[in-house]
């Protein structure tokens, strides 16, 4: 699949929501845990060799499952292949939980659901639609009840 | 750089609702000729397929850090997705009607994660004050 790699590389250089050096294992036969710089930018998780400026890879975090594995370890898998797991071993249980929380909230879909929720709450409390000032209140993607997961 | 392409393809073709979908003409980078493609916008990902029934996208344009503008070219209903940066690419697309062009420009200029995040943060703030 073609994609705009140059722009994605540029995105990888943007300030991250979260970044850390974590041990990572990719779901490939014989692969082992390796220390990587892992960087969360918008709905992408980039991973770098610790001494390199360009990422080795990127994971789009949509339709993915973040799972707590054993102590200090969490995994990312995608719904169409749930057994194929990217594993991450953190320095502490606390760090592990922080990453799990951050990654669960990282998807565009999660943000959209939050937006719909807030919109609804504000409408209930104030009687006004907060999206009107943005001119986006009619967009199908922000309607309550029209989206199924 | 590796990308989780299989998951991307799945995201593109699974039955989660698309934010926009339709035929657009895409101008080739080298040859300049337009090719008709089926475009699907999901979140900040603009996928394009050879045919509407194609099982896998030909490509995807990640819509972060771009501007979407009308083209003042001779090509009817053309608009451009332009990225900043030195050697960045500009994608030139053309719709099949004025209304379609306007709808796509609107949808694409508000598709980025950054834009959504801005709106969500603003709503969070409003809710806290309500």
Short mmCIF file of C-alpha atoms in Angstrom, two decimals:
data_model
loop_
_atom_site.label_atom_id
_atom_site.label_comp_id
_atom_site.label_asym_id
_atom_site.label_seq_id
_atom_site.Cartn_x
_atom_site.Cartn_y
_atom_site.Cartn_z
CA UNK A 1 0.00 0.00 0.00
CA UNK A 2 1.39 3.37 -0.92
CA UNK A 3 1.50 6.02 1.73
CA UNK A 4 3.01 9.47 2.19
CA UNK A 5 6.10 8.31 4.00
CA UNK A 6 7.85 11.66 4.04
CA UNK A 7 4.95 13.24 5.91
CA UNK A 8 4.76 10.33 8.31
CA UNK A 9 8.47 10.70 9.05
CA UNK A 10 7.83 14.39 9.67
CA UNK A 11 5.04 13.46 12.05
CA UNK A 12 7.45 11.18 13.91
CA UNK A 13 9.58 14.23 14.67
CA UNK A 14 6.70 16.18 16.21
CA UNK A 15 6.39 16.56 19.99
CA UNK A 16 5.02 13.33 21.41
CA UNK A 17 2.18 12.81 23.85
CA UNK A 18 4.35 10.21 25.41
CA UNK A 19 7.84 8.88 24.74
CA UNK A 20 10.09 6.44 26.54
CA UNK A 21 12.76 3.83 26.05
CA UNK A 22 10.99 0.52 26.40
CA UNK A 23 11.83 -3.07 25.56
CA UNK A 24 9.79 -4.11 22.55
CA UNK A 25 9.19 -7.34 20.71
CA UNK A 26 7.50 -7.51 17.33
CA UNK A 27 5.25 -10.46 16.38
CA UNK A 28 7.75 -12.13 14.13
CA UNK A 29 9.07 -15.65 14.59
CA UNK A 30 12.24 -15.69 16.66
CA UNK A 31 12.04 -12.04 17.55
CA UNK A 32 13.35 -10.95 20.95
CA UNK A 33 12.88 -7.97 23.23
CA UNK A 34 14.93 -5.01 22.08
CA UNK A 35 15.34 -1.59 23.57
CA UNK A 36 13.45 0.95 21.51
CA UNK A 37 12.51 4.59 21.75
CA UNK A 38 8.74 4.46 21.59
CA UNK A 39 6.86 7.63 20.73
CA UNK A 40 3.13 8.30 20.69
CA UNK A 41 2.16 11.03 18.23
CA UNK A 42 -1.52 11.52 17.40
CA UNK A 43 -2.84 8.03 16.62
CA UNK A 44 0.51 6.57 15.65
CA UNK A 45 3.03 4.73 17.77
CA UNK A 46 6.51 5.18 16.29
CA UNK A 47 9.43 3.08 17.38
CA UNK A 48 13.09 3.91 16.86
CA UNK A 49 16.43 2.28 17.51
CA UNK A 50 17.64 4.33 20.45
CA UNK A 51 20.45 6.01 18.54
CA UNK A 52 18.65 6.71 15.29
CA UNK A 53 16.69 9.74 14.17
CA UNK A 54 14.34 7.92 11.83
CA UNK A 55 11.81 5.38 13.11
CA UNK A 56 12.07 1.72 12.17
CA UNK A 57 8.32 1.50 12.11
CA UNK A 58 4.93 2.95 12.92
CA UNK A 59 1.71 1.42 14.16
CA UNK A 60 -1.60 3.09 13.38
CA UNK A 61 -3.57 2.72 16.59
CA UNK A 62 -7.08 2.15 15.24
CA UNK A 63 -9.13 -0.96 15.96
CA UNK A 64 -6.43 -2.21 18.24
CA UNK A 65 -6.52 -3.93 21.58
CA UNK A 66 -4.21 -2.93 24.43
CA UNK A 67 -3.79 -5.81 26.87
CA UNK A 68 -2.04 -6.09 30.18
CA UNK A 69 0.14 -9.14 30.03
CA UNK A 70 2.40 -10.22 32.87
CA UNK A 71 4.08 -7.84 35.29
CA UNK A 72 5.37 -4.64 33.64
CA UNK A 73 4.28 -5.95 30.25
CA UNK A 74 1.51 -4.87 27.90
CA UNK A 75 0.76 -5.76 24.32
CA UNK A 76 -0.84 -4.17 21.29
CA UNK A 77 -2.73 -6.32 18.83
CA UNK A 78 -5.20 -5.56 16.05
CA UNK A 79 -8.72 -6.88 15.93
CA UNK A 80 -8.31 -8.80 12.70
CA UNK A 81 -5.32 -10.73 14.08
CA UNK A 82 -5.62 -10.76 17.87
CA UNK A 83 -2.87 -13.33 18.39
CA UNK A 84 -0.27 -11.28 16.62
CA UNK A 85 1.06 -9.16 19.49
CA UNK A 86 3.54 -6.35 19.80
CA UNK A 87 4.90 -6.72 23.33
CA UNK A 88 6.32 -3.98 25.51
CA UNK A 89 8.18 -4.48 28.77
CA UNK A 90 8.28 -1.40 30.96
CA UNK A 91 10.58 -0.50 33.83
CA UNK A 92 7.77 -0.55 36.34
CA UNK A 93 4.16 -1.48 36.79
CA UNK A 94 3.36 2.22 37.06
CA UNK A 95 4.93 3.00 33.71
CA UNK A 96 3.09 0.03 32.25
CA UNK A 97 -0.30 1.32 33.46
CA UNK A 98 0.44 4.83 32.19
CA UNK A 99 1.16 3.53 28.71
CA UNK A 100 -1.91 1.32 28.69
CA UNK A 101 -4.09 4.30 29.61
CA UNK A 102 -2.47 6.59 27.07
CA UNK A 103 -2.71 4.04 24.25
CA UNK A 104 -6.34 3.22 24.96
CA UNK A 105 -7.16 6.88 24.48
CA UNK A 106 -4.93 7.38 21.47
CA UNK A 107 -7.26 6.42 18.66
CA UNK A 108 -9.21 8.81 16.50
CA UNK A 109 -12.26 6.69 17.18
CA UNK A 110 -11.86 7.19 20.93
CA UNK A 111 -11.62 10.94 20.43
CA UNK A 112 -14.69 10.95 18.27
CA UNK A 113 -16.67 9.11 20.95
CA UNK A 114 -15.44 11.61 23.56
CA UNK A 115 -16.50 14.48 21.36
CA UNK A 116 -19.98 13.06 20.91
CA UNK A 117 -20.25 12.44 24.64
CA UNK A 118 -19.17 15.97 25.60
CA UNK A 119 -21.40 17.49 22.98
CA UNK A 120 -24.36 15.64 24.36
CA UNK A 121 -23.57 16.58 27.95
CA UNK A 122 -23.13 20.25 27.14
CA UNK A 123 -26.34 20.25 25.16
CA UNK A 124 -28.18 18.72 28.10
CA UNK A 125 -26.76 21.23 30.54
CA UNK A 126 -26.92 24.44 28.53
CA UNK A 127 -29.50 23.69 25.84
CA UNK A 128 -26.98 24.79 23.22
CA UNK A 129 -25.06 22.74 20.70
CA UNK A 130 -21.38 23.52 21.23
CA UNK A 131 -20.47 22.38 17.72
CA UNK A 132 -22.49 25.06 16.02
CA UNK A 133 -19.81 27.68 16.36
CA UNK A 134 -17.47 25.37 14.44
CA UNK A 135 -19.95 24.86 11.67
CA UNK A 136 -19.69 21.10 12.07
CA UNK A 137 -22.86 20.28 13.95
CA UNK A 138 -24.46 18.59 10.95
CA UNK A 139 -21.59 16.29 10.14
CA UNK A 140 -22.59 12.66 10.23
CA UNK A 141 -19.43 11.67 12.06
CA UNK A 142 -20.54 13.59 15.17
CA UNK A 143 -24.08 12.36 15.45
CA UNK A 144 -25.07 10.40 18.49
CA UNK A 145 -26.36 6.96 17.73
CA UNK A 146 -25.38 6.80 14.07
CA UNK A 147 -22.10 5.11 14.70
CA UNK A 148 -21.65 1.46 15.46
CA UNK A 149 -18.36 -0.04 16.43
CA UNK B 1 9.86 2.56 7.64
CA UNK B 2 7.51 -0.31 8.36
CA UNK B 3 3.82 0.36 8.76
CA UNK B 4 1.18 -2.09 9.97
CA UNK B 5 -0.24 -2.30 6.48
CA UNK B 6 -2.44 -5.32 7.02
CA UNK B 7 -4.21 -3.55 9.88
CA UNK B 8 -4.46 -0.41 7.81
CA UNK B 9 -6.06 -2.33 4.97
CA UNK B 10 -8.47 -3.92 7.41
CA UNK B 11 -9.36 -0.54 8.89
CA UNK B 12 -9.98 0.79 5.39
CA UNK B 13 -12.29 -2.01 4.30
CA UNK B 14 -14.05 -3.07 7.48
CA UNK B 15 -17.61 -1.96 7.97
CA UNK B 16 -16.93 0.85 10.43
CA UNK B 17 -18.61 3.90 8.90
CA UNK B 18 -16.57 6.10 6.61
CA UNK B 19 -16.62 9.85 7.15
CA UNK B 20 -16.71 10.44 3.41
CA UNK B 21 -16.61 8.21 0.37
CA UNK B 22 -16.82 8.77 -3.35
CA UNK B 23 -15.05 8.88 -6.69
CA UNK B 24 -12.34 11.45 -7.19
CA UNK B 25 -9.77 11.91 -9.89
CA UNK B 26 -6.22 11.78 -8.67
CA UNK B 27 -3.51 13.47 -10.67
CA UNK B 28 -0.45 11.36 -11.19
CA UNK B 29 2.74 12.75 -9.72
CA UNK B 30 4.90 12.08 -12.73
CA UNK B 31 2.64 11.90 -15.73
CA UNK B 32 0.09 14.50 -14.67
CA UNK B 33 -2.84 12.49 -16.00
CA UNK B 34 -5.88 12.03 -13.80
CA UNK B 35 -6.98 8.57 -12.71
CA UNK B 36 -10.36 7.86 -11.27
CA UNK B 37 -10.18 6.25 -7.87
CA UNK B 38 -12.61 5.34 -5.11
CA UNK B 39 -11.74 7.37 -2.03
CA UNK B 40 -12.69 6.56 1.55
CA UNK B 41 -12.03 8.93 4.44
CA UNK B 42 -11.85 7.37 7.90
CA UNK B 43 -10.60 9.61 10.65
CA UNK B 44 -7.32 11.14 9.50
CA UNK B 45 -6.72 8.47 6.84
CA UNK B 46 -7.70 9.03 3.24
CA UNK B 47 -7.63 5.67 1.50
CA UNK B 48 -7.93 5.22 -2.24
CA UNK B 49 -8.92 2.11 -4.15
CA UNK B 50 -8.63 1.22 -7.79
CA UNK B 51 -12.30 0.32 -7.90
CA UNK B 52 -15.17 0.69 -5.47
CA UNK B 53 -15.23 -3.09 -5.07
CA UNK B 54 -11.49 -3.49 -4.60
CA UNK B 55 -10.65 -5.52 -1.54
CA UNK B 56 -7.57 -3.55 -0.66
CA UNK B 57 -6.61 0.10 -1.01
CA UNK B 58 -3.94 1.08 -3.49
CA UNK B 59 -2.75 3.72 -1.08
CA UNK B 60 -3.45 6.02 1.81
CA UNK B 61 -2.77 9.67 2.52
CA UNK B 62 -2.19 10.45 6.20
CA UNK B 63 -3.88 13.80 6.77
CA UNK B 64 -1.75 15.44 9.44
CA UNK B 65 0.00 18.72 8.92
CA UNK B 66 -1.67 19.49 5.62
CA UNK B 67 -3.80 22.22 4.18
CA UNK B 68 -6.57 21.67 1.68
CA UNK B 69 -7.09 24.34 -0.93
CA UNK B 70 -9.00 24.93 -4.10
CA UNK B 71 -6.90 24.93 -7.22
CA UNK B 72 -7.10 27.82 -9.57
CA UNK B 73 -6.13 25.50 -12.34
CA UNK B 74 -7.91 24.91 -15.57
CA UNK B 75 -9.00 21.57 -14.22
CA UNK B 76 -12.60 21.55 -13.17
CA UNK B 77 -13.42 21.00 -9.52
CA UNK B 78 -9.78 20.44 -8.60
CA UNK B 79 -8.38 20.87 -5.14
CA UNK B 80 -5.05 20.15 -3.50
CA UNK B 81 -3.86 18.53 -0.32
CA UNK B 82 -0.63 20.33 0.44
CA UNK B 83 1.94 19.38 3.02
CA UNK B 84 4.52 21.74 4.50
CA UNK B 85 8.19 20.97 4.32
CA UNK B 86 10.80 21.19 1.65
CA UNK B 87 10.28 18.31 -0.72
CA UNK B 88 6.77 17.48 0.35
CA UNK B 89 4.27 16.23 -2.10
CA UNK B 90 1.05 17.95 -3.11
CA UNK B 91 -1.86 15.69 -3.98
CA UNK B 92 -4.13 17.13 -6.63
CA UNK B 93 -7.61 15.69 -6.71
CA UNK B 94 -10.67 16.58 -8.72
CA UNK B 95 -14.31 15.98 -7.93
CA UNK B 96 -17.12 15.38 -10.36
CA UNK B 97 -19.17 18.42 -9.39
CA UNK B 98 -18.83 21.71 -7.60
CA UNK B 99 -20.89 20.48 -4.67
CA UNK B 100 -18.77 17.35 -4.32
CA UNK B 101 -15.59 19.41 -4.44
CA UNK B 102 -16.84 21.71 -1.67
CA UNK B 103 -17.92 18.79 0.47
CA UNK B 104 -14.58 17.04 0.12
CA UNK B 105 -12.56 20.19 0.82
CA UNK B 106 -14.61 20.78 3.95
CA UNK B 107 -14.32 17.19 5.14
CA UNK B 108 -10.61 16.90 4.47
CA UNK B 109 -9.64 20.18 6.09
CA UNK B 110 -11.24 19.04 9.31
CA UNK B 111 -10.08 15.47 9.23
CA UNK B 112 -6.85 15.74 11.15
CA UNK B 113 -6.39 14.32 14.60
CA UNK B 114 -5.01 17.70 15.65
CA UNK B 115 -8.23 19.43 14.65
CA UNK B 116 -10.36 16.88 16.49
CA UNK B 117 -8.20 17.16 19.57
CA UNK B 118 -8.62 20.95 19.56
CA UNK B 119 -12.39 20.62 19.44
CA UNK B 120 -12.47 17.95 22.15
CA UNK B 121 -10.29 20.02 24.45
CA UNK B 122 -12.53 23.03 23.92
CA UNK B 123 -15.62 20.97 24.74
CA UNK B 124 -13.91 19.58 27.85
CA UNK B 125 -13.28 23.13 28.94
CA UNK B 126 -16.87 24.15 28.27
CA UNK B 127 -18.20 21.17 30.18
CA UNK B 128 -16.00 22.00 33.15
CA UNK B 129 -17.46 25.49 33.22
CA UNK B 130 -21.09 24.60 32.53
#
